[in-house]
Every structure is written in C-alpha cells, then in structure tokens.
Short mmCIF file of C-alpha atoms in Angstrom, two decimals:
data_model
loop_
_atom_site.label_atom_id
_atom_site.label_comp_id
_atom_site.label_asym_id
_atom_site.label_seq_id
_atom_site.Cartn_x
_atom_site.Cartn_y
_atom_site.Cartn_z
CA MET A 102 -83.24 1.47 26.62
CA ALA A 103 -82.04 4.16 24.19
CA LEU A 104 -78.84 4.62 26.16
CA SER A 105 -78.25 0.88 26.15
CA ASN A 106 -78.78 0.69 22.37
CA LEU A 107 -76.41 3.62 21.86
CA LYS A 108 -73.70 1.91 23.89
CA SER A 109 -74.26 -1.33 21.96
CA ASN A 110 -74.01 0.49 18.64
CA ARG A 111 -70.81 2.22 19.74
CA THR A 112 -69.36 -1.10 20.88
CA LEU A 113 -70.35 -2.73 17.59
CA SER A 114 -68.89 0.15 15.58
CA SER A 115 -65.68 0.01 17.58
CA SER A 116 -65.44 -3.74 17.04
CA LEU A 117 -66.04 -3.37 13.30
CA ILE A 118 -63.38 -0.68 13.04
CA THR A 119 -60.94 -2.87 14.97
CA ILE A 120 -61.71 -5.85 12.73
CA PHE A 121 -61.30 -3.64 9.65
CA ILE A 122 -57.92 -2.35 10.83
CA ILE A 123 -56.73 -5.85 11.68
CA SER A 124 -57.94 -7.07 8.29
CA LEU A 125 -56.02 -4.31 6.51
CA PHE A 126 -52.91 -5.10 8.54
CA LEU A 127 -53.12 -8.81 7.77
CA GLN A 128 -53.77 -8.11 4.11
CA TYR A 129 -50.78 -5.77 3.94
CA HIS A 130 -48.61 -8.27 5.78
CA ASN A 131 -49.74 -11.07 3.47
CA ILE A 132 -49.06 -9.01 0.35
CA LYS A 133 -45.67 -8.00 1.68
CA SER A 134 -44.79 -11.58 2.58
CA GLN A 135 -46.02 -12.85 -0.76
CA SER A 136 -44.04 -10.19 -2.59
CA SER A 137 -40.95 -11.08 -0.57
CA TRP A 138 -41.41 -14.76 -1.32
CA GLN A 139 -41.96 -14.14 -5.01
CA SER A 140 -38.90 -11.92 -5.27
CA ARG A 141 -36.87 -14.55 -3.44
CA GLN A 142 -38.06 -17.31 -5.74
CA VAL A 143 -37.54 -15.33 -8.94
CA PRO A 144 -35.32 -12.38 -7.95
CA ARG A 145 -35.06 -10.76 -11.37
CA SER A 146 -33.76 -7.22 -11.54
CA GLU A 147 -31.91 -4.93 -13.94
CA THR A 148 -29.45 -4.05 -11.19
CA VAL A 149 -27.80 -6.28 -8.60
CA ALA A 150 -25.40 -5.19 -5.90
CA PHE A 151 -24.09 -6.88 -2.78
CA SER A 152 -21.11 -6.86 -0.46
CA ILE A 153 -20.11 -9.81 1.71
CA THR A 154 -17.45 -8.95 4.25
CA GLU A 155 -17.81 -12.26 6.07
CA PHE A 156 -19.45 -15.47 4.87
CA GLU A 157 -22.19 -16.96 7.02
CA LYS A 158 -23.13 -20.64 7.03
CA GLU A 159 -26.86 -19.90 6.81
CA ASN A 160 -26.63 -17.23 4.10
CA PRO A 161 -29.69 -17.91 1.89
CA ASP A 162 -28.12 -16.08 -1.06
CA ILE A 163 -25.15 -18.43 -1.42
CA PHE A 164 -25.64 -22.01 -2.60
CA LEU A 165 -22.80 -24.44 -1.91
CA ARG A 166 -22.12 -27.54 -3.94
CA GLY A 167 -19.58 -30.32 -3.86
CA ASP A 168 -16.80 -29.96 -1.30
CA THR A 169 -17.27 -26.24 -0.59
CA SER A 170 -17.81 -25.19 3.02
CA ILE A 171 -17.92 -22.09 5.21
CA SER A 172 -15.88 -21.87 8.39
CA ASP A 173 -14.88 -18.90 10.54
CA GLY A 174 -16.39 -16.50 8.01
CA ILE A 175 -14.31 -17.85 5.12
CA LEU A 176 -15.58 -19.56 1.98
CA ARG A 177 -13.40 -22.65 1.47
CA LEU A 178 -13.98 -23.92 -2.05
CA THR A 179 -12.11 -27.23 -1.87
CA LYS A 180 -11.86 -29.80 0.88
CA THR A 181 -9.24 -29.92 3.64
CA ASP A 182 -8.65 -32.22 6.58
CA GLN A 183 -9.17 -31.14 10.19
CA SER A 184 -5.76 -29.50 10.32
CA GLY A 185 -6.48 -27.45 7.19
CA LYS A 186 -4.32 -29.53 4.86
CA PRO A 187 -5.77 -29.64 1.32
CA LEU A 188 -7.03 -32.98 0.01
CA PRO A 189 -6.69 -34.39 -3.53
CA ASN A 190 -9.41 -34.78 -6.16
CA THR A 191 -12.00 -32.40 -4.75
CA VAL A 192 -14.50 -30.18 -6.54
CA GLY A 193 -16.43 -27.30 -5.00
CA ARG A 194 -18.63 -24.45 -6.08
CA ALA A 195 -20.39 -21.46 -4.50
CA THR A 196 -23.17 -19.75 -6.46
CA TYR A 197 -24.93 -16.45 -5.81
CA LEU A 198 -28.58 -17.36 -6.36
CA THR A 199 -29.98 -14.07 -7.63
CA PRO A 200 -30.00 -14.10 -11.46
CA ILE A 201 -28.00 -11.39 -13.22
CA HIS A 202 -29.48 -9.73 -16.34
CA ILE A 203 -26.29 -9.54 -18.36
CA TRP A 204 -27.86 -8.45 -21.66
CA ASP A 205 -31.31 -7.70 -23.04
CA LYS A 206 -32.60 -9.56 -26.07
CA THR A 207 -35.16 -6.89 -27.01
CA SER A 208 -32.94 -3.83 -26.86
CA GLY A 209 -29.61 -5.56 -27.43
CA GLU A 210 -28.12 -3.64 -24.51
CA LEU A 211 -25.27 -5.07 -22.45
CA ALA A 212 -24.78 -4.72 -18.72
CA ASP A 213 -21.78 -3.20 -17.02
CA PHE A 214 -20.50 -5.19 -14.08
CA SER A 215 -17.69 -5.16 -11.58
CA THR A 216 -16.67 -7.55 -8.85
CA SER A 217 -13.89 -7.67 -6.31
CA PHE A 218 -12.81 -10.32 -3.84
CA SER A 219 -9.94 -11.18 -1.55
CA PHE A 220 -8.53 -14.69 -1.57
CA ILE A 221 -5.85 -16.93 -0.11
CA VAL A 222 -4.37 -19.87 -1.99
CA ASN A 223 -2.05 -21.91 0.22
CA THR A 224 0.39 -24.07 -1.76
CA ASN A 225 2.11 -25.47 1.35
CA ASP A 226 5.35 -23.98 -0.01
CA SER A 227 5.39 -26.45 -2.90
CA ASP A 228 6.19 -25.44 -6.48
CA LEU A 229 3.96 -28.30 -7.63
CA HIS A 230 0.37 -27.64 -6.67
CA GLY A 231 -3.07 -27.41 -8.18
CA ASP A 232 -5.36 -27.10 -9.61
CA GLY A 233 -6.99 -23.70 -9.24
CA PHE A 234 -10.16 -21.68 -8.85
CA ALA A 235 -12.26 -19.38 -11.02
CA PHE A 236 -14.84 -16.64 -10.83
CA TYR A 237 -17.48 -17.46 -13.42
CA LEU A 238 -20.71 -16.40 -15.10
CA GLY A 239 -22.87 -19.23 -16.40
CA PRO A 240 -26.45 -20.36 -17.20
CA LEU A 241 -29.09 -20.28 -14.46
CA HIS A 242 -29.22 -24.07 -14.24
CA PHE A 243 -25.55 -24.88 -14.45
CA ASP A 244 -24.63 -28.04 -12.56
CA VAL A 245 -21.15 -29.25 -11.75
CA PRO A 246 -20.16 -31.40 -14.75
CA LYS A 247 -19.02 -34.98 -14.28
CA ASN A 248 -15.28 -35.60 -14.56
CA SER A 249 -14.60 -31.90 -14.00
CA SER A 250 -11.98 -32.16 -11.25
CA GLY A 251 -8.32 -31.31 -11.77
CA GLY A 252 -7.60 -28.96 -14.64
CA TYR A 253 -11.25 -28.57 -15.64
CA LEU A 254 -11.83 -26.42 -12.52
CA GLY A 255 -15.33 -27.82 -11.92
CA LEU A 256 -16.64 -25.89 -14.95
CA PHE A 257 -16.03 -28.16 -17.93
CA ASP A 258 -15.89 -31.85 -18.73
CA PRO A 259 -13.48 -33.37 -21.27
CA GLU A 260 -16.18 -33.47 -23.96
CA ASN A 261 -17.07 -29.75 -23.96
CA ALA A 262 -13.91 -28.11 -22.67
CA PHE A 263 -12.17 -27.31 -25.94
CA PRO A 264 -12.87 -25.42 -29.17
CA PRO A 265 -14.83 -25.64 -31.39
CA SER A 266 -17.21 -26.59 -28.56
CA LYS A 267 -18.69 -23.45 -27.00
CA THR A 268 -19.98 -23.79 -23.46
CA PRO A 269 -21.98 -20.69 -22.35
CA ILE A 270 -19.48 -19.80 -19.64
CA LEU A 271 -17.21 -16.85 -18.98
CA ALA A 272 -14.54 -17.50 -16.36
CA ILE A 273 -11.49 -15.82 -14.91
CA GLU A 274 -9.23 -18.65 -13.83
CA PHE A 275 -6.46 -18.67 -11.25
CA ASP A 276 -4.65 -21.73 -12.53
CA GLY A 277 -1.94 -23.22 -10.35
CA PHE A 278 -0.97 -26.13 -12.60
CA THR A 279 0.06 -26.16 -16.26
CA ASN A 280 -1.99 -28.63 -18.30
CA GLU A 281 -1.34 -29.49 -21.93
CA TRP A 282 -3.94 -26.93 -23.09
CA ASP A 283 -2.53 -24.12 -20.95
CA PRO A 284 -0.15 -21.36 -22.13
CA PRO A 285 2.87 -22.60 -24.15
CA SER A 286 5.99 -24.10 -22.63
CA SER A 287 7.83 -20.77 -22.53
CA PHE A 288 5.18 -19.65 -20.07
CA GLN A 289 5.26 -22.76 -17.84
CA SER A 290 4.03 -21.22 -14.61
CA PRO A 291 0.79 -20.52 -12.75
CA HIS A 292 -1.32 -18.01 -14.63
CA ILE A 293 -4.46 -15.91 -14.54
CA GLY A 294 -6.53 -16.47 -17.66
CA ILE A 295 -9.77 -15.34 -19.24
CA ASP A 296 -11.80 -18.31 -20.49
CA VAL A 297 -14.56 -17.62 -23.02
CA GLY A 298 -16.64 -20.69 -23.80
CA SER A 299 -13.80 -23.16 -23.18
CA ILE A 300 -11.04 -24.05 -20.75
CA VAL A 301 -8.43 -22.62 -23.16
CA SER A 302 -7.67 -19.06 -22.06
CA LEU A 303 -8.01 -16.33 -24.70
CA GLU A 304 -5.67 -14.06 -22.77
CA TYR A 305 -3.47 -14.76 -19.77
CA ALA A 306 -0.78 -13.33 -17.52
CA GLN A 307 1.58 -14.72 -14.92
CA TRP A 308 0.18 -15.42 -11.46
CA PRO A 309 3.01 -15.01 -8.90
CA ILE A 310 1.53 -17.50 -6.43
CA ASN A 311 4.86 -19.37 -6.17
CA PHE A 312 6.71 -16.24 -5.10
CA VAL A 313 4.45 -14.49 -2.60
CA PRO A 314 4.68 -15.37 1.11
CA ARG A 315 2.65 -18.28 2.41
CA ASN A 316 -0.97 -17.32 3.13
CA ALA A 317 -0.50 -13.98 1.36
CA LEU A 318 -3.79 -12.18 0.74
CA GLY A 319 -4.59 -11.59 -2.91
CA GLU A 320 -7.04 -8.97 -4.13
CA ALA A 321 -8.84 -9.27 -7.45
CA ASN A 322 -10.87 -6.66 -9.34
CA ILE A 323 -12.80 -7.62 -12.47
CA ASN A 324 -14.67 -5.09 -14.61
CA TYR A 325 -16.72 -5.26 -17.79
CA ASN A 326 -17.40 -2.12 -19.83
CA SER A 327 -20.45 -2.53 -22.06
CA GLU A 328 -19.41 0.25 -24.47
CA SER A 329 -15.92 -1.00 -25.20
CA LYS A 330 -16.90 -4.63 -24.48
CA ARG A 331 -13.62 -4.96 -22.63
CA LEU A 332 -13.25 -7.33 -19.70
CA SER A 333 -10.39 -6.25 -17.44
CA VAL A 334 -8.78 -8.19 -14.61
CA PHE A 335 -6.49 -6.68 -12.00
CA VAL A 336 -4.85 -8.82 -9.29
CA ALA A 337 -2.49 -7.62 -6.56
CA TYR A 338 -0.83 -8.84 -3.38
CA PRO A 339 -0.70 -5.76 -1.14
CA GLY A 340 2.28 -5.59 1.18
CA THR A 341 4.47 -7.79 -1.00
CA GLN A 342 7.18 -6.92 -3.53
CA TRP A 343 5.22 -8.25 -6.47
CA ASN A 344 3.65 -5.92 -8.97
CA SER A 345 0.02 -6.26 -9.91
CA THR A 346 -1.09 -8.61 -12.67
CA ARG A 347 -3.29 -7.23 -15.44
CA VAL A 348 -5.05 -9.05 -18.24
CA SER A 349 -7.93 -8.03 -20.48
CA VAL A 350 -9.86 -9.08 -23.56
CA VAL A 351 -12.57 -7.63 -25.78
CA VAL A 352 -15.59 -9.93 -25.77
CA ASP A 353 -19.24 -9.42 -26.69
CA LEU A 354 -21.09 -11.25 -23.92
CA ARG A 355 -24.16 -11.56 -26.14
CA SER A 356 -22.29 -14.12 -28.22
CA VAL A 357 -21.21 -16.14 -25.18
CA LEU A 358 -23.81 -16.02 -22.42
CA PRO A 359 -27.59 -16.30 -22.14
CA GLU A 360 -29.52 -13.16 -21.14
CA TRP A 361 -29.76 -14.23 -17.52
CA VAL A 362 -26.81 -15.77 -15.69
CA ARG A 363 -25.68 -16.71 -12.24
CA ILE A 364 -22.25 -15.91 -10.84
CA GLY A 365 -19.99 -17.70 -8.44
CA PHE A 366 -16.72 -19.44 -7.71
CA SER A 367 -15.56 -22.90 -8.69
CA ALA A 368 -12.39 -24.73 -7.65
CA THR A 369 -10.68 -28.11 -7.87
CA THR A 370 -7.71 -30.12 -6.78
CA GLY A 371 -6.27 -33.13 -8.59
CA GLU A 372 -3.38 -35.32 -7.56
CA LEU A 373 -1.67 -32.07 -6.62
CA VAL A 374 -3.34 -29.86 -4.02
CA GLU A 375 -3.72 -26.33 -2.67
CA THR A 376 -6.35 -24.46 -0.68
CA HIS A 377 -8.82 -22.03 -2.29
CA ASP A 378 -10.30 -19.59 0.22
CA ILE A 379 -12.46 -16.55 -0.56
CA ILE A 380 -12.29 -14.01 2.27
CA ASN A 381 -14.78 -11.38 1.04
CA TRP A 382 -16.74 -10.60 -2.10
CA SER A 383 -18.63 -7.71 -3.64
CA PHE A 384 -20.46 -7.41 -6.95
CA GLU A 385 -22.43 -4.80 -8.86
CA SER A 386 -24.16 -4.91 -12.24
CA ALA A 387 -26.48 -2.55 -14.11
CA LEU A 388 -28.22 -2.95 -17.44
#
C-alpha cells in the first residue's frame, strides 16, 4: 500500500510539474504574442530602420492605396496596361505603416533621418510626359485627397496646395511636367523640388529625365541633419554621362510636421503619362 501511494504521489507530482511548465510556456507565448500584436498595432519607437531590396505583395509593413501595385518585386506607383504602358489620370500611394517620431514636443529635440531608393521613370521617349512622384512625410492619418491627380502628385488638392495654406507635409518631388506654379519659364524642364507645406517648391534643381537613356536607373539619397536643420537631396544616374543633381533647404520640421508622421511615396499621371517604379528602399531615423 505504501509503495502504491508513493508511486501515485510521484505521478501526481510529475503531472503537476508538467502542467506548471506547460502553463509557464503558454503564458510566455501569450505575453510574447500580445506584445507582438501591440507593437504591430501601435509600433511607436524613437528609432526606425528598414531596408527593402525587393517588394513583396504580402508585405504587412507597406500599405498600398489607389492605383499602386507590386509586381516582380517592383513597387509600381501608377497604373499601366498589361504591356506596361502607362495610363492617364491615375493616382497611387505606398505608405510605410510604422509611425516615425520626427520630433519630441517635451524636449523639443528633432530626429535625424536618411533614406535612399532606386527608381525608374519611363517616359516612352517623349519630351511631354507627367506628372511625377514624390517621397513624403505626412500625418499618421493622411488620406489621398480628392482631385489630387496630375500636378498635385496625390498629396494636395486645389484648395490646400498653395501658400498661405500650410498642409503638414514635407515632400521631395520628381516632377516631370511644368505646371503654372512650378519653377519660372527660364527653367521650363522637369525638376526635383523640395515642397514644404505646399506644392510650390522652396528649392529645386533640374531633373535630367529627358536626357538619360530609356529605363535608366536613378538613385536618390535624402538626408536631414537635426543640428543644422538642413534637408539635402542627392540624385544620380550611375553609368550615364549626367552629373548628379543636388538640392537642399534649411527647414525646422517642428514648424511643418506633427510629432509623429508616416513616410511613403505618392505618384500621379494626368493627360500626359509616365511610369513611376520604386526598385528598392531603405530608411533610418533616430531621435
């Protein structure tokens, strides 16, 4: 009888230990899953860094809107037909969902950030093409405005696109068509511009898209230095005869953007067309 009770006690103890271990495992797994879910729902951090060498259709970090699509690892911002020919009057946007802490209200500190991406804009060998694409920083809940196709690049509508209106947006535009608000007539050509709160570029430089070979790969590097408050843009077409394009501006992001922003790309066509393809993309910020 004693031996039987001893065996029963050992069996019971072993079962309790097993249950305890399983319970701890499940609790740990639940906490880990809950933490992962919470961080995914509200992924707030002082630093953000990522590198996308190839875009995936099911990437949970990239939210597509409008006519944007992903095919063969490429982010195509505006719509094309089955043969790849660009279509008129399209609007597309791709947003990285993790919020970026661009400045801190309590301390007043600004973040440094840098981003780089490779892109192809195919004009079909036409000098008349449009409209363009932009890398942007904007509010967390920033929808595509109505009537924002064509020269508004999917970022502005006619009512809030111009000074003195100040939309909380910072954008670096690659503008293929000269609208009436674009650089003056002596500069009538595609341009790269820095837009601060409106579609009218504060600073701009020539974009040699009409002179590079068809399907030439462009490389863009954008940096913001929190000490100097200087935003610098560097664009090159490696392997071509064209020199790099540089443009910069001093801007205090605290006067333009909310504390938390989202980043992404936006692009449009109008009556004139071109493709807007992002091949890869990396980003890093630290507050």
